[in-house]
Amino acid sequence: MTDTVVRQAPDARAAAVRAGLARGLIEVRQSLTSPGDLTWYLFFPIVFAVVLTFMRGSTVPGTSFALGAMVLPSIIGMSIAFGGLVGAASTLAVEREDGTLLRAKATPNGMLGYLVGKIVNYALTTLFSLVVLVIPAWTVRHELELDGASWLTLVGIFVLGMVATVPIGTALGSLLTSSAQTGLLLLGSMLLIAPSGIFYPITALPTWLQWVGQAFPFYWLGLGARSAMLPDAMVSAEIGESWRTAEMVAVLGLWAVAGLVLAPILLRRMARRESGSSVAERREKWLTRGM
Amino acid sequence: MERSLPSLRGDVVIDVQDLRMRYGTKDVLTGVSFTARRGEVVALLGPNGAGKTTTIEILEGFRMRSAGDVSVLGVDPAHGDEAWRARLGVVLQSWRDHVRWRVRELLVYLGRFYAPYSTPGQRRPWDVDELLEVVGLTEHADQKIKSLSGGQRRRLDVAIGIVGRPELVFLDEPTAGFDPHARREFHELIHRLADFESSTILITTHDLAEAERVADRILVLADGSIVADGSVDELARQMATPAEVHWTQDGQRHVHPVPSGDATDFVRDLLANDGGAVSELQVKGASLEDTYMALVRRVESGQPAHSSSRIGQDGVPATVQEVRS
């Protein structure tokens, strides 16, 4: 018996990873064919397009460069962070509440398959939400400077952004006790957008707020995207007049390490507490809340 | 299978000895002991709050116990690994998980996790088309889960629970919300699992008629311990629940309770002396409901009921003894 188990374990984990990949693709297909989700994916790009249109005529302070063209790459960076952080945390909270996680737990290696599925899911849906940013990008298309190197940098930023935000988002999601609390997380993230230099150069802010912004991934991913898509002269609007690529990798790397350390611990702690009665309890609560 | 040893002991799938559970200062389980053998259908009954769900969740490995010895498929559930989990089936009460998935899609996905645990004796997972047939969801295979009715959804829950061809299945109130037709089909499914798949089934239910119908053995959990353990007949005999004789004589209905539970002597006397006037004679044995109510009343009135179930040396459970006193 023990012999067979030892022999089976790697096979079983490989099977779970493959099942997880399939799960991710199935869920992405479900999301991209759901009218509700599609509306959501398109809503923000359209809002951004409107915002950028209103910015027409404004320039980045001290330059003759269109403000909208600086804001667009910042939005790309912000969207990567949002997709990874808020997306991961909120799906986890929702799927814990509705019993999806308990199903994964009741299945051999089910949690592994679930997590692989989620990573595929976040990566592809975030990528899709970046692709639709072509809508606002159209309004500032003449100002951007895109070449082969920009695309390569953007791919790097995307991968680094996912690694820096999905694990910490998962860790945060494990701490939430109900799906209603994801609203708080969303609110918190939106507040952090203000000091992150997304819609206005961070150098225009008081120094202490600049430090707050620089502590979180939103600023650094925005900076990274700007470095990829804007003319070099635009570096003058940045802190220290530098794209600070090394610092960006370092800060995002720290977030990644923190997330990768914390996520398995918190996820395991949360999963350990899941059982049929805890799901039933939340169902009761949810029903009596009258939603 | 490698577990089909000749001795009874080798066939014990669940072995619980003096299981205790305490939340803070509240004792929920105060010494639960019972066993279940391969292919046996055991129903765990008891009032709300008696600790049924806690017991099942400990056996499923979803909850840590405070004390006692528990072995499920030869493994302590507190240390059960994924290979152990692959041999278990847990039928969960679903709510709104996987609502966007299609029925077949979800079963195929979940089945993939069990394939590496296939053995020559136990092919895993269940062929999805066959499984859909068994639970009666063939025509809904390509439907989205959110479009299923309550009963269909419960049948899907059962299908999910058994997709890995488990050796042991836990069913927590599986037929809540079923209509009579779905309920009957479900009972046939349980028999099929126990008889053809040799699965052991532990089921909790509030439906006593259901327990009577599907279970080989009844466990009654009250006040944190097992107060009765035996077949329906054994429990009725132990509790001396009266049988009832019904008949019509001279246009009048008569009902006579027979306290011993055996109406044979009474009926023999009745028919010997009636001069041919008795018609529509019926003997109604004690139902599980009668026995159960008597038992629970007894426990609630504070009469000693704990440690009434002792497991003999040979693994054969002793039946109710103390509740009689």
PDB file of C-alpha atoms in Angstrom, chain B residues 46-239:
ATOM      1  CA  GLY B  46     -30.099  12.014  16.400  1.00  0.00           C
ATOM      2  CA  PRO B  47     -31.732  15.267  17.402  1.00  0.00           C
ATOM      3  CA  ASN B  48     -30.362  18.571  16.111  1.00  0.00           C
ATOM      4  CA  GLY B  49     -27.219  19.543  17.948  1.00  0.00           C
ATOM      5  CA  ALA B  50     -26.479  15.978  19.000  1.00  0.00           C
ATOM      6  CA  GLY B  51     -23.130  16.089  17.209  1.00  0.00           C
ATOM      7  CA  LYS B  52     -23.871  14.171  13.976  1.00  0.00           C
ATOM      8  CA  THR B  53     -22.216  16.676  11.683  1.00  0.00           C
ATOM      9  CA  THR B  54     -19.257  17.081  14.036  1.00  0.00           C
ATOM     10  CA  THR B  55     -18.772  13.306  14.059  1.00  0.00           C
ATOM     11  CA  ILE B  56     -18.914  13.047  10.271  1.00  0.00           C
ATOM     12  CA  GLU B  57     -16.567  15.980   9.785  1.00  0.00           C
ATOM     13  CA  ILE B  58     -14.020  14.393  12.097  1.00  0.00           C
ATOM     14  CA  LEU B  59     -14.219  11.168  10.102  1.00  0.00           C
ATOM     15  CA  GLU B  60     -13.853  13.118   6.840  1.00  0.00           C
ATOM     16  CA  GLY B  61     -10.659  14.691   8.180  1.00  0.00           C
ATOM     17  CA  PHE B  62     -12.179  18.178   8.058  1.00  0.00           C
ATOM     18  CA  ARG B  63     -12.189  18.707  11.798  1.00  0.00           C
ATOM     19  CA  MET B  64      -9.684  17.901  14.547  1.00  0.00           C
ATOM     20  CA  ARG B  65     -10.985  15.884  17.468  1.00  0.00           C
ATOM     21  CA  SER B  66     -10.274  16.581  21.114  1.00  0.00           C
ATOM     22  CA  ALA B  67      -9.640  12.975  22.119  1.00  0.00           C
ATOM     23  CA  GLY B  68     -10.267   9.351  21.219  1.00  0.00           C
ATOM     24  CA  ASP B  69      -9.104   6.889  18.585  1.00  0.00           C
ATOM     25  CA  VAL B  70     -10.444   7.119  15.062  1.00  0.00           C
ATOM     26  CA  SER B  71      -9.510   4.979  12.106  1.00  0.00           C
ATOM     27  CA  VAL B  72     -11.067   5.431   8.678  1.00  0.00           C
ATOM     28  CA  LEU B  73      -9.946   2.985   5.969  1.00  0.00           C
ATOM     29  CA  GLY B  74      -7.092   2.083   8.301  1.00  0.00           C
ATOM     30  CA  VAL B  75      -5.840   5.673   8.612  1.00  0.00           C
ATOM     31  CA  ASP B  76      -6.261   8.335  11.278  1.00  0.00           C
ATOM     32  CA  PRO B  77      -8.255  11.060   9.450  1.00  0.00           C
ATOM     33  CA  ALA B  78      -6.191  13.736  11.217  1.00  0.00           C
ATOM     34  CA  HIS B  79      -3.194  12.491   9.195  1.00  0.00           C
ATOM     35  CA  GLY B  80      -4.974  11.311   6.060  1.00  0.00           C
ATOM     36  CA  ASP B  81      -2.978  12.022   2.883  1.00  0.00           C
ATOM     37  CA  GLU B  82      -4.245  12.547  -0.646  1.00  0.00           C
ATOM     38  CA  ALA B  83      -4.126   8.822  -1.457  1.00  0.00           C
ATOM     39  CA  TRP B  84      -6.415   8.246   1.520  1.00  0.00           C
ATOM     40  CA  ARG B  85      -8.689  11.065   0.391  1.00  0.00           C
ATOM     41  CA  ALA B  86      -8.951   9.429  -3.030  1.00  0.00           C
ATOM     42  CA  ARG B  87     -10.657   6.424  -1.401  1.00  0.00           C
ATOM     43  CA  LEU B  88     -13.312   8.574   0.298  1.00  0.00           C
ATOM     44  CA  GLY B  89     -16.407  10.134  -1.144  1.00  0.00           C
ATOM     45  CA  VAL B  90     -17.917  13.154   0.539  1.00  0.00           C
ATOM     46  CA  VAL B  91     -21.342  14.242  -0.606  1.00  0.00           C
ATOM     47  CA  LEU B  92     -21.549  17.922   0.220  1.00  0.00           C
ATOM     48  CA  GLN B  93     -24.678  20.019   0.356  1.00  0.00           C
ATOM     49  CA  SER B  94     -24.048  22.314  -2.553  1.00  0.00           C
ATOM     50  CA  TRP B  95     -25.165  25.852  -2.681  1.00  0.00           C
ATOM     51  CA  ARG B  96     -23.975  27.908  -5.606  1.00  0.00           C
ATOM     52  CA  ASP B  97     -20.481  26.697  -6.406  1.00  0.00           C
ATOM     53  CA  HIS B  98     -19.528  25.982 -10.031  1.00  0.00           C
ATOM     54  CA  VAL B  99     -22.832  27.419 -11.266  1.00  0.00           C
ATOM     55  CA  ARG B 100     -21.339  28.306 -14.634  1.00  0.00           C
ATOM     56  CA  TRP B 101     -20.005  24.818 -15.251  1.00  0.00           C
ATOM     57  CA  ARG B 102     -21.847  22.244 -17.256  1.00  0.00           C
ATOM     58  CA  VAL B 103     -22.736  19.003 -15.499  1.00  0.00           C
ATOM     59  CA  ARG B 104     -20.516  16.722 -17.567  1.00  0.00           C
ATOM     60  CA  GLU B 105     -17.681  19.240 -17.633  1.00  0.00           C
ATOM     61  CA  LEU B 106     -17.483  19.362 -13.838  1.00  0.00           C
ATOM     62  CA  LEU B 107     -17.644  15.585 -13.417  1.00  0.00           C
ATOM     63  CA  VAL B 108     -14.915  15.062 -16.027  1.00  0.00           C
ATOM     64  CA  TYR B 109     -12.764  17.706 -14.336  1.00  0.00           C
ATOM     65  CA  LEU B 110     -13.144  16.212 -10.852  1.00  0.00           C
ATOM     66  CA  GLY B 111     -12.680  12.669 -12.160  1.00  0.00           C
ATOM     67  CA  ARG B 112      -9.215  13.555 -13.467  1.00  0.00           C
ATOM     68  CA  PHE B 113      -7.896  13.889  -9.922  1.00  0.00           C
ATOM     69  CA  TYR B 114      -8.775  10.256  -9.161  1.00  0.00           C
ATOM     70  CA  ALA B 115      -7.289   8.612 -12.249  1.00  0.00           C
ATOM     71  CA  PRO B 116      -3.781   8.241 -10.732  1.00  0.00           C
ATOM     72  CA  TYR B 117      -5.316   6.357  -7.797  1.00  0.00           C
ATOM     73  CA  SER B 118      -6.794   3.661  -9.982  1.00  0.00           C
ATOM     74  CA  THR B 119      -5.872   0.140  -8.898  1.00  0.00           C
ATOM     75  CA  PRO B 120      -6.506  -3.188 -10.647  1.00  0.00           C
ATOM     76  CA  GLY B 121      -9.316  -3.850  -8.171  1.00  0.00           C
ATOM     77  CA  GLN B 122     -10.745  -0.359  -8.178  1.00  0.00           C
ATOM     78  CA  ARG B 123     -10.867   1.425 -11.519  1.00  0.00           C
ATOM     79  CA  ARG B 124     -11.020   5.189 -10.983  1.00  0.00           C
ATOM     80  CA  PRO B 125     -12.722   7.465 -11.823  1.00  0.00           C
ATOM     81  CA  TRP B 126     -16.227   6.382 -12.691  1.00  0.00           C
ATOM     82  CA  ASP B 127     -16.995   6.576 -16.423  1.00  0.00           C
ATOM     83  CA  VAL B 128     -18.858   9.883 -16.604  1.00  0.00           C
ATOM     84  CA  ASP B 129     -21.594   8.743 -18.985  1.00  0.00           C
ATOM     85  CA  GLU B 130     -22.287   5.722 -16.814  1.00  0.00           C
ATOM     86  CA  LEU B 131     -22.294   7.852 -13.694  1.00  0.00           C
ATOM     87  CA  LEU B 132     -24.733  10.323 -15.266  1.00  0.00           C
ATOM     88  CA  GLU B 133     -26.978   7.369 -16.079  1.00  0.00           C
ATOM     89  CA  VAL B 134     -26.756   6.054 -12.522  1.00  0.00           C
ATOM     90  CA  VAL B 135     -27.804   9.360 -10.964  1.00  0.00           C
ATOM     91  CA  GLY B 136     -30.347  10.068 -13.697  1.00  0.00           C
ATOM     92  CA  LEU B 137     -28.747  13.198 -15.126  1.00  0.00           C
ATOM     93  CA  THR B 138     -27.980  11.941 -18.646  1.00  0.00           C
ATOM     94  CA  GLU B 139     -30.367  14.351 -20.320  1.00  0.00           C
ATOM     95  CA  HIS B 140     -28.994  17.257 -18.282  1.00  0.00           C
ATOM     96  CA  ALA B 141     -25.326  16.458 -19.004  1.00  0.00           C
ATOM     97  CA  ASP B 142     -24.708  19.565 -21.090  1.00  0.00           C
ATOM     98  CA  GLN B 143     -26.834  21.903 -19.030  1.00  0.00           C
ATOM     99  CA  LYS B 144     -25.302  24.630 -16.907  1.00  0.00           C
ATOM    100  CA  ILE B 145     -25.397  23.764 -13.234  1.00  0.00           C
ATOM    101  CA  LYS B 146     -27.263  26.936 -12.314  1.00  0.00           C
ATOM    102  CA  SER B 147     -30.185  25.785 -14.487  1.00  0.00           C
ATOM    103  CA  LEU B 148     -30.693  22.516 -12.551  1.00  0.00           C
ATOM    104  CA  SER B 149     -33.616  22.072 -10.187  1.00  0.00           C
ATOM    105  CA  GLY B 150     -32.958  21.500  -6.500  1.00  0.00           C
ATOM    106  CA  GLY B 151     -33.378  17.735  -6.797  1.00  0.00           C
ATOM    107  CA  GLN B 152     -31.176  17.537  -9.888  1.00  0.00           C
ATOM    108  CA  ARG B 153     -28.526  19.562  -8.119  1.00  0.00           C
ATOM    109  CA  ARG B 154     -28.573  17.152  -5.167  1.00  0.00           C
ATOM    110  CA  ARG B 155     -28.166  14.232  -7.541  1.00  0.00           C
ATOM    111  CA  LEU B 156     -25.190  16.025  -9.031  1.00  0.00           C
ATOM    112  CA  ASP B 157     -23.791  16.406  -5.499  1.00  0.00           C
ATOM    113  CA  VAL B 158     -24.071  12.652  -5.101  1.00  0.00           C
ATOM    114  CA  ALA B 159     -22.413  12.091  -8.473  1.00  0.00           C
ATOM    115  CA  ILE B 160     -19.544  14.391  -7.456  1.00  0.00           C
ATOM    116  CA  GLY B 161     -19.214  12.521  -4.172  1.00  0.00           C
ATOM    117  CA  ILE B 162     -18.856   9.145  -5.866  1.00  0.00           C
ATOM    118  CA  VAL B 163     -17.038  10.062  -9.090  1.00  0.00           C
ATOM    119  CA  GLY B 164     -13.811   8.624  -7.653  1.00  0.00           C
ATOM    120  CA  ARG B 165     -15.476   5.264  -6.924  1.00  0.00           C
ATOM    121  CA  PRO B 166     -14.970   5.629  -3.185  1.00  0.00           C
ATOM    122  CA  GLU B 167     -14.684   2.713  -0.795  1.00  0.00           C
ATOM    123  CA  LEU B 168     -16.441   4.807   1.826  1.00  0.00           C
ATOM    124  CA  VAL B 169     -19.115   7.441   1.207  1.00  0.00           C
ATOM    125  CA  PHE B 170     -20.278  10.097   3.659  1.00  0.00           C
ATOM    126  CA  LEU B 171     -23.755  11.459   3.027  1.00  0.00           C
ATOM    127  CA  ASP B 172     -24.920  14.295   5.235  1.00  0.00           C
ATOM    128  CA  GLU B 173     -28.713  14.635   4.884  1.00  0.00           C
ATOM    129  CA  PRO B 174     -28.652  13.669   1.233  1.00  0.00           C
ATOM    130  CA  THR B 175     -32.364  13.744   0.453  1.00  0.00           C
ATOM    131  CA  ALA B 176     -33.365  17.031   2.072  1.00  0.00           C
ATOM    132  CA  GLY B 177     -35.606  18.687  -0.484  1.00  0.00           C
ATOM    133  CA  PHE B 178     -36.192  15.596  -2.620  1.00  0.00           C
ATOM    134  CA  ASP B 179     -39.634  14.748  -3.923  1.00  0.00           C
ATOM    135  CA  PRO B 180     -40.851  11.180  -3.231  1.00  0.00           C
ATOM    136  CA  HIS B 181     -39.842   9.971  -6.677  1.00  0.00           C
ATOM    137  CA  ALA B 182     -36.311  11.380  -6.446  1.00  0.00           C
ATOM    138  CA  ARG B 183     -36.061   9.957  -2.947  1.00  0.00           C
ATOM    139  CA  ARG B 184     -36.919   6.463  -4.097  1.00  0.00           C
ATOM    140  CA  GLU B 185     -34.411   6.655  -6.936  1.00  0.00           C
ATOM    141  CA  PHE B 186     -31.834   7.836  -4.484  1.00  0.00           C
ATOM    142  CA  HIS B 187     -32.475   4.867  -2.205  1.00  0.00           C
ATOM    143  CA  GLU B 188     -31.963   2.530  -5.125  1.00  0.00           C
ATOM    144  CA  LEU B 189     -28.675   4.266  -5.822  1.00  0.00           C
ATOM    145  CA  ILE B 190     -27.533   3.679  -2.236  1.00  0.00           C
ATOM    146  CA  HIS B 191     -28.378  -0.006  -2.499  1.00  0.00           C
ATOM    147  CA  ARG B 192     -26.493  -0.215  -5.732  1.00  0.00           C
ATOM    148  CA  LEU B 193     -23.412   1.404  -4.219  1.00  0.00           C
ATOM    149  CA  ALA B 194     -23.455  -0.898  -1.223  1.00  0.00           C
ATOM    150  CA  ASP B 195     -24.270  -4.114  -3.086  1.00  0.00           C
ATOM    151  CA  PHE B 196     -22.424  -3.801  -6.386  1.00  0.00           C
ATOM    152  CA  GLU B 197     -19.607  -1.448  -5.487  1.00  0.00           C
ATOM    153  CA  SER B 198     -19.138  -2.818  -1.943  1.00  0.00           C
ATOM    154  CA  SER B 199     -18.940   0.754  -0.727  1.00  0.00           C
ATOM    155  CA  THR B 200     -19.476   1.457   2.932  1.00  0.00           C
ATOM    156  CA  ILE B 201     -21.977   4.254   3.430  1.00  0.00           C
ATOM    157  CA  LEU B 202     -22.445   6.475   6.444  1.00  0.00           C
ATOM    158  CA  ILE B 203     -25.550   8.584   6.128  1.00  0.00           C
ATOM    159  CA  THR B 204     -27.108  11.153   8.438  1.00  0.00           C
ATOM    160  CA  THR B 205     -30.776  11.918   8.055  1.00  0.00           C
ATOM    161  CA  HIS B 206     -33.807  13.234   9.873  1.00  0.00           C
ATOM    162  CA  ASP B 207     -36.055  11.045   7.776  1.00  0.00           C
ATOM    163  CA  LEU B 208     -36.601   7.920   9.863  1.00  0.00           C
ATOM    164  CA  ALA B 209     -38.506   6.114   7.134  1.00  0.00           C
ATOM    165  CA  GLU B 210     -35.500   6.668   4.922  1.00  0.00           C
ATOM    166  CA  ALA B 211     -33.102   5.312   7.533  1.00  0.00           C
ATOM    167  CA  GLU B 212     -35.328   2.285   7.982  1.00  0.00           C
ATOM    168  CA  ARG B 213     -35.358   1.719   4.265  1.00  0.00           C
ATOM    169  CA  VAL B 214     -31.702   2.062   3.363  1.00  0.00           C
ATOM    170  CA  ALA B 215     -29.693   1.284   6.473  1.00  0.00           C
ATOM    171  CA  ASP B 216     -28.391  -2.087   7.581  1.00  0.00           C
ATOM    172  CA  ARG B 217     -27.667  -0.591  10.928  1.00  0.00           C
ATOM    173  CA  ILE B 218     -28.877   2.406  12.887  1.00  0.00           C
ATOM    174  CA  LEU B 219     -26.784   4.478  15.253  1.00  0.00           C
ATOM    175  CA  VAL B 220     -28.563   6.950  17.476  1.00  0.00           C
ATOM    176  CA  LEU B 221     -26.453   9.828  18.705  1.00  0.00           C
ATOM    177  CA  ALA B 222     -27.917  11.781  21.611  1.00  0.00           C
ATOM    178  CA  ASP B 223     -26.297  13.931  24.255  1.00  0.00           C
ATOM    179  CA  GLY B 224     -22.868  13.415  22.734  1.00  0.00           C
ATOM    180  CA  SER B 225     -22.729   9.634  22.679  1.00  0.00           C
ATOM    181  CA  ILE B 226     -24.180   6.668  20.842  1.00  0.00           C
ATOM    182  CA  VAL B 227     -27.276   5.548  22.752  1.00  0.00           C
ATOM    183  CA  ALA B 228     -28.331   2.818  20.355  1.00  0.00           C
ATOM    184  CA  ASP B 229     -26.574   0.670  17.783  1.00  0.00           C
ATOM    185  CA  GLY B 230     -28.275  -2.127  15.894  1.00  0.00           C
ATOM    186  CA  SER B 231     -30.653  -3.089  13.102  1.00  0.00           C
ATOM    187  CA  VAL B 232     -34.153  -1.635  13.087  1.00  0.00           C
ATOM    188  CA  ASP B 233     -35.554  -4.911  14.436  1.00  0.00           C
ATOM    189  CA  GLU B 234     -32.949  -5.175  17.140  1.00  0.00           C
ATOM    190  CA  LEU B 235     -33.637  -1.660  18.325  1.00  0.00           C
ATOM    191  CA  ALA B 236     -37.379  -2.271  18.406  1.00  0.00           C
ATOM    192  CA  ARG B 237     -36.860  -5.452  20.436  1.00  0.00           C
ATOM    193  CA  GLN B 238     -34.460  -3.771  22.830  1.00  0.00           C
ATOM    194  CA  MET B 239     -36.773  -0.858  23.394  1.00  0.00           C
TER     195      MET B 239
END
